[in-house]
mmCIF file of C-alpha atoms in Angstrom:
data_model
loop_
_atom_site.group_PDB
_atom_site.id
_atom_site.type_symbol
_atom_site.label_atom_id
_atom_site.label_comp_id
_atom_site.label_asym_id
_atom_site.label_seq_id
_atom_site.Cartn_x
_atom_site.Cartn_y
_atom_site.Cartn_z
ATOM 1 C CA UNK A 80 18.451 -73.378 -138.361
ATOM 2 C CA UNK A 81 15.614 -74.253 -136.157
ATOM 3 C CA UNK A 82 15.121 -70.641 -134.803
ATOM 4 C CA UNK A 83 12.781 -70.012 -131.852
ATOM 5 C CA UNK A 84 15.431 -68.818 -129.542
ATOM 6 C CA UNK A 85 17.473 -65.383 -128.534
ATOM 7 C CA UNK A 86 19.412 -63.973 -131.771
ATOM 8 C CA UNK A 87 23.067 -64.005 -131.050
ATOM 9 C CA UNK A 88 24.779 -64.563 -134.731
ATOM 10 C CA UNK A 89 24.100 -62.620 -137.726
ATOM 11 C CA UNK A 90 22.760 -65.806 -139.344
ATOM 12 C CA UNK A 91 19.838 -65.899 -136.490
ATOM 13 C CA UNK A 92 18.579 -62.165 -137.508
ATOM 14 C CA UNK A 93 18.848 -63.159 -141.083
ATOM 15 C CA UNK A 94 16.588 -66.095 -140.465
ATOM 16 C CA UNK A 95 14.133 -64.394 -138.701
ATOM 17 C CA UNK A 96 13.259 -62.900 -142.482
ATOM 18 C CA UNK A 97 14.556 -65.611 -144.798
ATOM 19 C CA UNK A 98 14.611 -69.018 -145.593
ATOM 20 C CA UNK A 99 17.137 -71.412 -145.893
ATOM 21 C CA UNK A 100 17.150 -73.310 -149.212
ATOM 22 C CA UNK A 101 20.464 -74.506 -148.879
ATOM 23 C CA UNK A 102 23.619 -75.748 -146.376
ATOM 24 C CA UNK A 103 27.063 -76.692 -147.133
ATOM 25 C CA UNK A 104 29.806 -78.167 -144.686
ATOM 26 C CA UNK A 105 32.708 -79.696 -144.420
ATOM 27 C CA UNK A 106 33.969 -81.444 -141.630
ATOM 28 C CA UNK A 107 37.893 -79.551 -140.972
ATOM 29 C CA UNK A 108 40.129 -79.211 -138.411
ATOM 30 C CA UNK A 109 40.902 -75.652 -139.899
ATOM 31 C CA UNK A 110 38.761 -72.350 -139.673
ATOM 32 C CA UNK A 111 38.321 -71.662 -143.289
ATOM 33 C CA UNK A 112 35.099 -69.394 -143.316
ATOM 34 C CA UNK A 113 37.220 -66.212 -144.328
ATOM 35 C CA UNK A 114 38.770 -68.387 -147.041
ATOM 36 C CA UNK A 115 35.535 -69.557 -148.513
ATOM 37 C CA UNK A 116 33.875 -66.673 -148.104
ATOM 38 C CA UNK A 117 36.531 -64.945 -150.475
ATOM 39 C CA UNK A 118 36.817 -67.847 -153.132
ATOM 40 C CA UNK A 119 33.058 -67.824 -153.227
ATOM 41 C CA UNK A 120 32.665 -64.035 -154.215
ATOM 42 C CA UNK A 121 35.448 -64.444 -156.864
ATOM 43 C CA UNK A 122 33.118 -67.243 -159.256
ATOM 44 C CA UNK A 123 31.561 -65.464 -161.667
ATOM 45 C CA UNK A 124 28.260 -63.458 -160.661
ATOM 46 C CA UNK A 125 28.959 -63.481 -156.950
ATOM 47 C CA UNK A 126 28.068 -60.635 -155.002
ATOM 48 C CA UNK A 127 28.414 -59.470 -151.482
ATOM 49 C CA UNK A 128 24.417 -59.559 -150.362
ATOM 50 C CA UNK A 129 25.168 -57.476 -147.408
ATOM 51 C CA UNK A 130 28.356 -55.858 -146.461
ATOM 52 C CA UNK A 131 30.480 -57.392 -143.178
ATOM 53 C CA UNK A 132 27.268 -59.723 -142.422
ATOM 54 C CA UNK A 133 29.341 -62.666 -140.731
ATOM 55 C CA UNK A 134 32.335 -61.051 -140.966
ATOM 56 C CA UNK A 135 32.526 -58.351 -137.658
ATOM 57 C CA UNK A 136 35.449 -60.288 -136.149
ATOM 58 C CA UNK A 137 37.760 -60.441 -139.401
ATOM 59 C CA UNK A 138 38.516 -57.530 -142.039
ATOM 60 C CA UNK A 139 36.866 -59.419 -144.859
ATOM 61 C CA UNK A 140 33.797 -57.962 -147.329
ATOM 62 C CA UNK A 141 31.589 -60.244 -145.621
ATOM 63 C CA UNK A 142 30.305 -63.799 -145.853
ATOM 64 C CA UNK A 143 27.487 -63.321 -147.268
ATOM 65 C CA UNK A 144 27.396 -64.465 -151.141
ATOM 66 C CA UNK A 145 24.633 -63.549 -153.597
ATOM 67 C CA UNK A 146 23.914 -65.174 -156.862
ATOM 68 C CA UNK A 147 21.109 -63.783 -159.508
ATOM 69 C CA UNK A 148 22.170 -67.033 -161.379
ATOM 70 C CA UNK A 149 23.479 -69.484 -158.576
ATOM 71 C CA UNK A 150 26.401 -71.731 -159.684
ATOM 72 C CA UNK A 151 26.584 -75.353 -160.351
ATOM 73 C CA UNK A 152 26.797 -77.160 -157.005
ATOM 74 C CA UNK A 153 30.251 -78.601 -158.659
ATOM 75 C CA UNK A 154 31.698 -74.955 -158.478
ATOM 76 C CA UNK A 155 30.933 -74.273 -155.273
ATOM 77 C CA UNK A 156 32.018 -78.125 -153.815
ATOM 78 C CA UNK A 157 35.107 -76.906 -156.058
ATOM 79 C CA UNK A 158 36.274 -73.972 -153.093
ATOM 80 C CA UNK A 159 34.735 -75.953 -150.351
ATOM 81 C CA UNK A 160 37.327 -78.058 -149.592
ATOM 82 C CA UNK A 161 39.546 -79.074 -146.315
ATOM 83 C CA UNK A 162 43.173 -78.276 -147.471
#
């Protein structure tokens, strides 16, 4: 998030326009981005903000999650969990 250096990730290009408001984590042993990234878009109002943004190395919609109306911070710590 600090920026200032060579874009390699999608996230880096998309901060070069945007703002952060926001960061969630959970410390895992497992890889669970493509499993978030699809529990996220299926609570109600989510929408895929850019098609396969994040998502060039997997076959999922992408992992970037819109919200009009963003949801409670309880229904989003709801699907970010370490199974």
């Amino acid at each position: 998030l600090r920026g200032g250096r060579a874009h390699h990730w999608h996230i880096d290009y998309l901060l070069a326009q945007a703002r952060a408001e926001e960061l969630w984590f959970v410390a895992c042993q497992e890889r669970l981005e493509c499993s978030w990234a699809r529990q996220l878009l299926s609570l109600p109002g989510a929408a895929i903000a850019v098609p396969r943004f994040g998502a060039s190395d997997c076959c999922c919609a992408s992992h970037l999650v819109y919200w009009r109306d963003p949801p409670t911070a309880l229904a989003v710590a709801s699907v970010l969990q370490c199974p």
